[in-house]
Structures are given as structure tokens and as C-alpha cells.
Amino acid sequence: GMTYLTQRRPIKTTGVDCEIRAGEYELNERANYENAKKIWLPMAENGDPKAQNYVGEIYEKGLGVNPDYGLAAQWYQKAADQGYKAAQINLGQLYERGQGVAYSMEQALAWYRKAASIEGKALKFVSYDYSDERIADMEKRLADSEAQAAIQASRIRFLAQRLDQSETREQRAMQQLVAQKQKLEDDRLALDAQKQALQEQQDAVQALRKELKQHLLAQEDTAQKAQQLETLRAQLAQSEQEMTKLNAQFSEQQRLLSERELALKQKDLKLAELAASKQQLQAELSETQEQLVAMVTTQPATAAGPEAQAAPIIEMIEPPLVATRSAESNVFVTRSAVDQRTIIGQVKSGHPLLEVMVNDQSVSFDDKGMFQHRVPLTRSITDVQVVAIDTMGQRADLSFKLKLDYAAEADFYAKQEAAQAKVKAIAVPDVDFGNYHALVIGNSQYQFLPKLNSTIADADAMENVLTERYGFKVTKLIDATRYDILSALNTLRGELTEDDNLLIYYAGHGELDQVNNRGHWLPIDAEETSTANWISNIAITDILNAMSVRKVLVVADSCYSGAMTRSTLARLDAGRSPEAWENWLKLVAEKRSRLSFSSGGLAPVLDGGGGQHSIFAKALLDALQANRTVIEGRQLHAQVAQAVSYAAQAAQFEQTPQYAPIRFAGHESGDFLFVPK
């Protein structure tokens, strides 16, 4: 139980880790975040928003405690309500993922807006997964929910008023009933006193009777005895009359008492009815409040589930077709270079499925009715028929055509060239964009893993375009070890300031830790069976959070590179005026941002396909080279994603680049800006 303080020792760590631990480390318990929570928790309870955000991150990350998203959301909420931007971002991401709070994209967008401190109808917040139409639909549903919430609030006020009135009536009735009970109790006490007096009279009569009997036996033969006997008889008659009178009075009191008890029972019944009415009103009020909470914090359903379907319904996901009666509307055009096409669909049915067939060939399906099948393209137009049958014998079918368009590829590139030709160079607005630096990494000659073909060429070309076209100061690493990469990152962390922007480009192997769902970069000294030299996304995130630079963009062309994050960004609508665009650039340029631009999601990506470059690097280099104006990272991603998806499709491969803020790296809002020389 003793604690000994030794000489202080310097260590190397990230700024956020040092702050969370409050600068205190123990020699034998370097990972003890429980002490950090003890330090920050009192400050958080006293209302410090920064401390509240740290406590929320400790609970969300499970640092020294079991992860508790509900508690994390509560602490983020406290800090977010005080305008702390990091907490607003963290709370919005919990709503976007439905962790610790009910899933609500509308609530997430609302918190992202507050964190960005951006206002105006021209601005939108969009996620990679959501189209403009879906965002507009969500905003409309949010407005509808707010209107319905106002109606429900009015109903709650009305019910509360009724409840108050009912409680007032109930209180008055209760007071009257208590008074009546008290009066009845007083009457009962008086009646008991009368009963006691009657009993005493009866006892006296019995005593007289006994005395009379004794006198009759002892003095029966004398006149004196007769006179006494007559006197006693008279006294007895008088006592009996009094007793008869008392009995009559007692009967009347009993009758009145019975009537009052009956009235009391009627009052009790009325009181029970009032209590039941109150309980019913309270239940109705609670139900209405629950409906209001569900309406505001949950996303309303947009489609009926398969239980609501009497017969099977076939929905095609790829190609995106639905059942129609027009033959021409169900024609899907594909490139001539493709000899087969994978179709993906889902059968929704109220009963279990018996069989799904594509062109009379039975295909497998999962418990949700999802199926896929490769259809050979042996002619210019290939007919496809999908048939689904459930266990009740009900049948659904969907037919469409796959048409080969031999001019599709040429037309695609012609449109790309035409679009680029229309882009005219414009004057760069007078905005303080800051200084630009880049760390370019290309790993090819791996010691224990397969060598890569295009990564060095990708890194060389990226260095050239960043230097020549955009004026970056580039640090390039070829075939870098774990030590080389982390040392370069820490050197940049020490040299760069708040006036600098940093782009990190990595081309090399990547791997996904399936247990922790965590992506890694693999330096050339990485081993497949050991994670000792792997660089996790968390390690990179910690370094980025510790940097004081204004903007960071991580461009990763590796397998599983999309594991860093998915979240939401702000943007300016198309059709912007020059003045609005310049004001937007000034606003975005000032904001601290930490963003990830990855060649794919949680899946492998292609090494090659773009000549001497990978298809991702080729698309990125072409877009940067063709650009003639200030371009946001989000716009660059849109151009690259279109070209990558098209090229990967031709290679019978699925690859979708992603672009989003990096979680826990200090992102506030804004975007990375490329400014051509």
C-alpha cells in the first residue's frame, strides 16, 4: 500500500494522451487510465466542458474502463450544450452510428452544423453514403417531425391541464371525504358513550331485580315487605321504561351510523373512480411523450418490411431495376469489354422462400432474401429473368435486358475530356491558405511480403504534381520501415505550425485486424504473422491529433485503408456566386480539419490497372493535373471516385474510394484545399 516517488523520467507520447492522463504516469501501470478519469471527473462534474469531453472519450474508447457509449453520450451532451466543438463532433458521430443514443442522422447533422459554426441555406452537410436527394428527404422529414412535435407538445400541454384540473377536483373531494370521515368517527365515539350508559342502566336494573327477589323471599308476609315490594316494582317499571327509551335511542343511532357508513362507501367508490381517471390520463400523457421522443430521436421508417408483403417482391440492387411494365425501361447498358455481369438482388416475402432462379438456373440466397449471380454476356442483348417462389406457392418474376454498348468506354472518356476542356483558369481569391507540406511514402520491396509493382512510380508522380502544380514542400520516403515513417511524422509534428497544411500520401500494403476491426499500414519490415512492425490507424490518428497544423489530409492507397473513419462534411451548393465562393473559401481555410482520402473501404484494392500506376493513383494524378482552380478535397474525391469505380468495374472488381473526417484526430470542420500555382 505504499507509493514511492522516483526521479522524473521523460517519455514520448501524444498530446491528447498526455492531457487525458493529466500528465501523470506510473512506472508499473503505464496504461492506467482509471487514474486519469479520477483526475478529470471532478472537473467535469463542476461543468468544465473540456474535462467533460475527455471523460466522454475515456468511456467511448474504453480507456481503463469498459466501453460505455451511453455514459460517453451523456458527457458529450454536457460539453456540447456549452458549445465545445470537439464534443459536438463526437456526439454527432454517436448519433450517426446509433451508439449510446438512438440512431438519428437528423440529430447528427444538427450537431455537425453547430460544430462547424456555419449558417445559411446554401450550405449542406453530406455523408459519403447519402445523395443530395436523400439529404433533402431527411431535412424534409426533420421539418415534418418538428411540426408534429409542436402538435404533440400542444397535446401534452392540454393533457397536463386536464390532469391538473382532475387533481384539483380530486383534492377537493378528498378534503370533503376526510371531513366526513372525521364527523362519522365523532358520531361513533358518541354512540359508544351511549352504549356504555345503556350498559350501566342494564346493570342497575339487574341489581334491582336481584334485590327485589331477595325482599320478596324475606319480607313477603308483612305489610312493610309489601310496601317495599311495591316501591321496588315501581322503581323496576321506571327503570324498564328508561331502558326501553335508551334502546329506542340506540336503534336510531345505529340506523344513522349505517346510513353514514353507506355514504362513506359511496364516497370511497367515487374517490377510486377519480384515481382511475387520473391514472388513465397519466398513461395517455406518458404514451404521448414517448411518441414525441421517438419522433424526434429516431428516423421514421420509409418502407414496409417483408412481413407486410402477401406475395414475394423482387428488387434488383445491381443493376438498379424495379418491376415495371415497360420493356424499354428495364434495359441496362454495359461496356462491350465485359463478358459477364454480376447481378445482385433481394426477394422480400411474407413467407419463407422456397427457390430463386435466374434464367432457369437455381441460385442460393440468404435469410434476408439476398442473392447474386453472374450472367454471361454472349450477345449484344442478353435477356435476364428472375423468378422467386415461396413456401405458399406464390410466385414473382422480374425480367430485364443487359445491352452491350460498344461506344460506352469511348463516350465516357470523351465526356471526361470535354468536361476538363470547359474548365477555365480563374484568379485565386485573396485568402490566407497557409503553407503546404507533404510526406509521400511509396513501399515496394517488402522483406517478408509480396512486392508491389506501381507504388514507387505512384510516389514519384505524386511528388512531381504536388511540387510543380501546387507548390508543396515534399518529403519523400521510398521503401520505408516503421521507424522511418514514425520518425518522419514526429519530425513534421515538431516543425510545422498553425500556418501550415500537411498532406500524407501512403502507397503500400495494408491489413485489417479482424478482431479489433482496425486498419494498419505495413512498412517494408512488416511480417504477415506478427504485428510488431505494423502501424495502426490509431497510432497515426494520435500523431495527427498532437500536430498543431491547420489542416491534414491522409491519402492512403492500400488495402483496408477505409478503416480510419466515416462521417459527415460541410459543403457549398453548386451554382454558387463568386462572392459566396470566396467567402466560403475564407471560412474553410481558417478551420482545423483532419481528413482521410482512401482508395477503398474495408476491402482489398487493385495494385495496377492504370498503366504504370494503380487505378486510384492514376485517377488522382489526372484530376490534380487537370485542375485549374482552387478545389476542395470533397470535390477531388467525387472526380476520382467516378473514374476509379469505372476502371475497377472493367476489371471485374469492386473498389470505392472514401473521403471523411478522421475520428479522435482533432477534426473540427472545413475541408482540405488544393491551390494551384
mmCIF file of C-alpha atoms in Angstrom, residues 97-271:
data_model
loop_
_atom_site.group_PDB
_atom_site.id
_atom_site.type_symbol
_atom_site.label_atom_id
_atom_site.label_comp_id
_atom_site.label_asym_id
_atom_site.label_seq_id
_atom_site.Cartn_x
_atom_site.Cartn_y
_atom_site.Cartn_z
ATOM 1 C CA ARG A 97 -23.692 5.250 -35.629
ATOM 2 C CA GLY A 98 -26.516 4.769 -33.126
ATOM 3 C CA GLN A 99 -24.110 4.053 -30.231
ATOM 4 C CA GLY A 100 -25.325 5.050 -26.775
ATOM 5 C CA VAL A 101 -28.195 7.018 -28.346
ATOM 6 C CA ALA A 102 -30.972 6.186 -30.784
ATOM 7 C CA TYR A 103 -29.782 6.300 -34.409
ATOM 8 C CA SER A 104 -30.727 9.646 -35.915
ATOM 9 C CA MET A 105 -28.989 11.106 -38.953
ATOM 10 C CA GLU A 106 -31.014 14.294 -38.434
ATOM 11 C CA GLN A 107 -29.587 14.753 -34.929
ATOM 12 C CA ALA A 108 -26.083 14.011 -36.250
ATOM 13 C CA LEU A 109 -26.433 16.664 -38.958
ATOM 14 C CA ALA A 110 -27.712 19.176 -36.397
ATOM 15 C CA TRP A 111 -24.653 18.692 -34.162
ATOM 16 C CA TYR A 112 -22.279 18.859 -37.151
ATOM 17 C CA ARG A 113 -23.854 22.196 -38.113
ATOM 18 C CA LYS A 114 -23.290 23.562 -34.608
ATOM 19 C CA ALA A 115 -19.689 22.352 -34.556
ATOM 20 C CA ALA A 116 -18.942 23.970 -37.927
ATOM 21 C CA SER A 117 -20.371 27.352 -36.864
ATOM 22 C CA ILE A 118 -21.649 27.707 -40.424
ATOM 23 C CA GLU A 119 -25.065 29.138 -41.250
ATOM 24 C CA GLY A 120 -27.024 29.798 -44.392
ATOM 25 C CA LYS A 121 -29.449 27.918 -46.589
ATOM 26 C CA ALA A 122 -26.803 27.485 -49.286
ATOM 27 C CA LEU A 123 -24.759 25.171 -47.043
ATOM 28 C CA LYS A 124 -25.376 21.450 -46.733
ATOM 29 C CA PHE A 125 -23.851 18.660 -44.717
ATOM 30 C CA VAL A 126 -23.474 15.410 -46.610
ATOM 31 C CA SER A 127 -22.108 11.964 -45.854
ATOM 32 C CA TYR A 128 -20.336 9.766 -48.367
ATOM 33 C CA ASP A 129 -23.266 7.332 -48.257
ATOM 34 C CA TYR A 130 -26.024 9.932 -48.831
ATOM 35 C CA SER A 131 -27.074 11.539 -52.094
ATOM 36 C CA ASP A 132 -28.474 15.077 -52.411
ATOM 37 C CA GLU A 133 -31.959 13.612 -52.793
ATOM 38 C CA ARG A 134 -31.645 11.584 -49.615
ATOM 39 C CA ILE A 135 -30.274 14.555 -47.660
ATOM 40 C CA ALA A 136 -33.186 16.697 -48.896
ATOM 41 C CA ASP A 137 -35.602 13.939 -47.877
ATOM 42 C CA MET A 138 -34.040 13.764 -44.402
ATOM 43 C CA GLU A 139 -34.294 17.530 -43.984
ATOM 44 C CA LYS A 140 -37.950 17.428 -45.060
ATOM 45 C CA ARG A 141 -38.686 14.613 -42.621
ATOM 46 C CA LEU A 142 -36.882 16.557 -39.900
ATOM 47 C CA ALA A 143 -39.075 19.600 -40.590
ATOM 48 C CA ASP A 144 -42.190 17.364 -40.585
ATOM 49 C CA SER A 145 -41.058 15.817 -37.298
ATOM 50 C CA GLU A 146 -40.596 19.270 -35.775
ATOM 51 C CA ALA A 147 -44.101 20.287 -36.892
ATOM 52 C CA GLN A 148 -45.572 17.090 -35.479
ATOM 53 C CA ALA A 149 -43.544 17.636 -32.321
ATOM 54 C CA ALA A 150 -45.183 21.051 -31.932
ATOM 55 C CA ILE A 151 -48.630 19.420 -32.275
ATOM 56 C CA GLN A 152 -47.684 16.764 -29.744
ATOM 57 C CA ALA A 153 -46.355 19.438 -27.390
ATOM 58 C CA SER A 154 -49.734 21.236 -27.591
ATOM 59 C CA ARG A 155 -51.489 17.942 -26.880
ATOM 60 C CA ILE A 156 -49.202 17.336 -23.888
ATOM 61 C CA ARG A 157 -49.985 20.802 -22.514
ATOM 62 C CA PHE A 158 -53.733 20.108 -22.963
ATOM 63 C CA LEU A 159 -53.464 16.727 -21.223
ATOM 64 C CA ALA A 160 -51.350 18.253 -18.451
ATOM 65 C CA GLN A 161 -54.006 20.954 -17.943
ATOM 66 C CA ARG A 162 -56.725 18.292 -17.779
ATOM 67 C CA LEU A 163 -54.615 16.323 -15.341
ATOM 68 C CA ASP A 164 -54.127 19.411 -13.144
ATOM 69 C CA GLN A 165 -57.885 20.064 -13.176
ATOM 70 C CA SER A 166 -58.578 16.430 -12.329
ATOM 71 C CA GLU A 167 -56.063 16.528 -9.484
ATOM 72 C CA THR A 168 -57.705 19.751 -8.148
ATOM 73 C CA ARG A 169 -61.156 18.114 -8.183
ATOM 74 C CA GLU A 170 -59.702 15.019 -6.601
ATOM 75 C CA GLN A 171 -58.060 17.061 -3.838
ATOM 76 C CA ARG A 172 -61.337 18.878 -3.044
ATOM 77 C CA ALA A 173 -63.239 15.562 -2.946
ATOM 78 C CA MET A 174 -60.544 14.086 -0.734
ATOM 79 C CA GLN A 175 -60.777 17.002 1.707
ATOM 80 C CA GLN A 176 -64.577 16.648 1.915
ATOM 81 C CA LEU A 177 -64.281 12.918 2.399
ATOM 82 C CA VAL A 178 -61.722 13.353 5.198
ATOM 83 C CA ALA A 179 -64.051 15.824 6.956
ATOM 84 C CA GLN A 180 -66.987 13.427 6.626
ATOM 85 C CA LYS A 181 -64.872 10.567 7.957
ATOM 86 C CA GLN A 182 -63.876 12.700 10.955
ATOM 87 C CA LYS A 183 -67.524 13.581 11.689
ATOM 88 C CA LEU A 184 -68.532 9.937 11.402
ATOM 89 C CA GLU A 185 -65.760 8.983 13.821
ATOM 90 C CA ASP A 186 -67.028 11.591 16.294
ATOM 91 C CA ASP A 187 -70.566 10.144 15.964
ATOM 92 C CA ARG A 188 -69.199 6.674 16.596
ATOM 93 C CA LEU A 189 -67.486 7.855 19.774
ATOM 94 C CA ALA A 190 -70.736 9.467 20.970
ATOM 95 C CA LEU A 191 -72.657 6.267 20.217
ATOM 96 C CA ASP A 192 -70.080 4.235 22.139
ATOM 97 C CA ALA A 193 -70.626 6.558 25.097
ATOM 98 C CA GLN A 194 -74.389 5.994 24.841
ATOM 99 C CA LYS A 195 -73.797 2.242 24.664
ATOM 100 C CA GLN A 196 -71.740 2.472 27.847
ATOM 101 C CA ALA A 197 -74.524 4.415 29.621
ATOM 102 C CA LEU A 198 -77.125 1.867 28.473
ATOM 103 C CA GLN A 199 -74.976 -0.959 29.782
ATOM 104 C CA GLU A 200 -74.704 0.769 33.108
ATOM 105 C CA GLN A 201 -78.533 1.152 33.222
ATOM 106 C CA GLN A 202 -78.955 -2.536 32.386
ATOM 107 C CA ASP A 203 -76.559 -3.465 35.160
ATOM 108 C CA ALA A 204 -78.551 -1.291 37.563
ATOM 109 C CA VAL A 205 -81.838 -3.000 36.525
ATOM 110 C CA GLN A 206 -80.326 -6.408 37.103
ATOM 111 C CA ALA A 207 -79.192 -5.337 40.530
ATOM 112 C CA LEU A 208 -82.734 -4.072 41.342
ATOM 113 C CA ARG A 209 -84.253 -7.349 40.147
ATOM 114 C CA LYS A 210 -81.912 -9.296 42.361
ATOM 115 C CA GLU A 211 -82.674 -7.067 45.335
ATOM 116 C CA LEU A 212 -86.448 -7.336 44.675
ATOM 117 C CA LYS A 213 -86.277 -11.102 44.610
ATOM 118 C CA GLN A 214 -84.452 -11.131 47.932
ATOM 119 C CA HIS A 215 -87.053 -8.812 49.511
ATOM 120 C CA LEU A 216 -89.900 -10.961 48.173
ATOM 121 C CA LEU A 217 -88.436 -14.037 49.776
ATOM 122 C CA ALA A 218 -87.550 -12.383 53.112
ATOM 123 C CA GLN A 219 -90.473 -9.977 53.753
ATOM 124 C CA GLU A 220 -93.317 -11.418 51.691
ATOM 125 C CA ASP A 221 -95.734 -11.831 54.698
ATOM 126 C CA THR A 222 -95.529 -8.347 56.101
ATOM 127 C CA ALA A 223 -97.136 -5.069 55.025
ATOM 128 C CA GLN A 224 -93.812 -3.412 55.237
ATOM 129 C CA LYS A 225 -92.490 -6.001 52.850
ATOM 130 C CA ALA A 226 -95.451 -5.379 50.577
ATOM 131 C CA GLN A 227 -94.874 -1.641 50.645
ATOM 132 C CA GLN A 228 -91.216 -2.109 49.899
ATOM 133 C CA LEU A 229 -92.081 -4.585 47.210
ATOM 134 C CA GLU A 230 -94.464 -2.085 45.625
ATOM 135 C CA THR A 231 -91.774 0.566 45.750
ATOM 136 C CA LEU A 232 -89.270 -1.763 44.179
ATOM 137 C CA ARG A 233 -91.774 -2.732 41.498
ATOM 138 C CA ALA A 234 -92.387 0.949 40.742
ATOM 139 C CA GLN A 235 -88.638 1.526 40.543
ATOM 140 C CA LEU A 236 -88.305 -1.508 38.302
ATOM 141 C CA ALA A 237 -91.057 -0.272 35.985
ATOM 142 C CA GLN A 238 -89.444 3.133 35.817
ATOM 143 C CA SER A 239 -86.043 1.566 35.023
ATOM 144 C CA GLU A 240 -87.572 -0.629 32.350
ATOM 145 C CA GLN A 241 -89.201 2.445 30.773
ATOM 146 C CA GLU A 242 -85.873 4.238 30.775
ATOM 147 C CA MET A 243 -84.205 1.161 29.297
ATOM 148 C CA THR A 244 -86.863 0.975 26.563
ATOM 149 C CA LYS A 245 -86.261 4.630 25.785
ATOM 150 C CA LEU A 246 -82.496 4.087 25.667
ATOM 151 C CA ASN A 247 -82.978 1.071 23.378
ATOM 152 C CA ALA A 248 -85.066 3.186 21.037
ATOM 153 C CA GLN A 249 -82.391 5.898 21.026
ATOM 154 C CA PHE A 250 -79.685 3.280 20.442
ATOM 155 C CA SER A 251 -81.618 1.801 17.466
ATOM 156 C CA GLU A 252 -81.962 5.269 15.942
ATOM 157 C CA GLN A 253 -78.203 5.910 16.406
ATOM 158 C CA GLN A 254 -77.440 2.525 14.809
ATOM 159 C CA ARG A 255 -79.640 3.414 11.856
ATOM 160 C CA LEU A 256 -77.904 6.786 11.393
ATOM 161 C CA LEU A 257 -74.491 5.139 11.695
ATOM 162 C CA SER A 258 -75.403 2.610 8.974
ATOM 163 C CA GLU A 259 -76.567 5.369 6.679
ATOM 164 C CA ARG A 260 -73.354 7.298 7.222
ATOM 165 C CA GLU A 261 -71.231 4.184 6.605
ATOM 166 C CA LEU A 262 -73.120 3.647 3.339
ATOM 167 C CA ALA A 263 -72.472 7.256 2.341
ATOM 168 C CA LEU A 264 -68.789 6.815 3.222
ATOM 169 C CA LYS A 265 -68.535 3.748 0.992
ATOM 170 C CA GLN A 266 -70.128 5.716 -1.844
ATOM 171 C CA LYS A 267 -67.525 8.457 -1.314
ATOM 172 C CA ASP A 268 -64.740 5.819 -1.367
ATOM 173 C CA LEU A 269 -66.104 4.478 -4.658
ATOM 174 C CA LYS A 270 -66.140 7.959 -6.169
ATOM 175 C CA LEU A 271 -62.574 8.537 -4.944
#
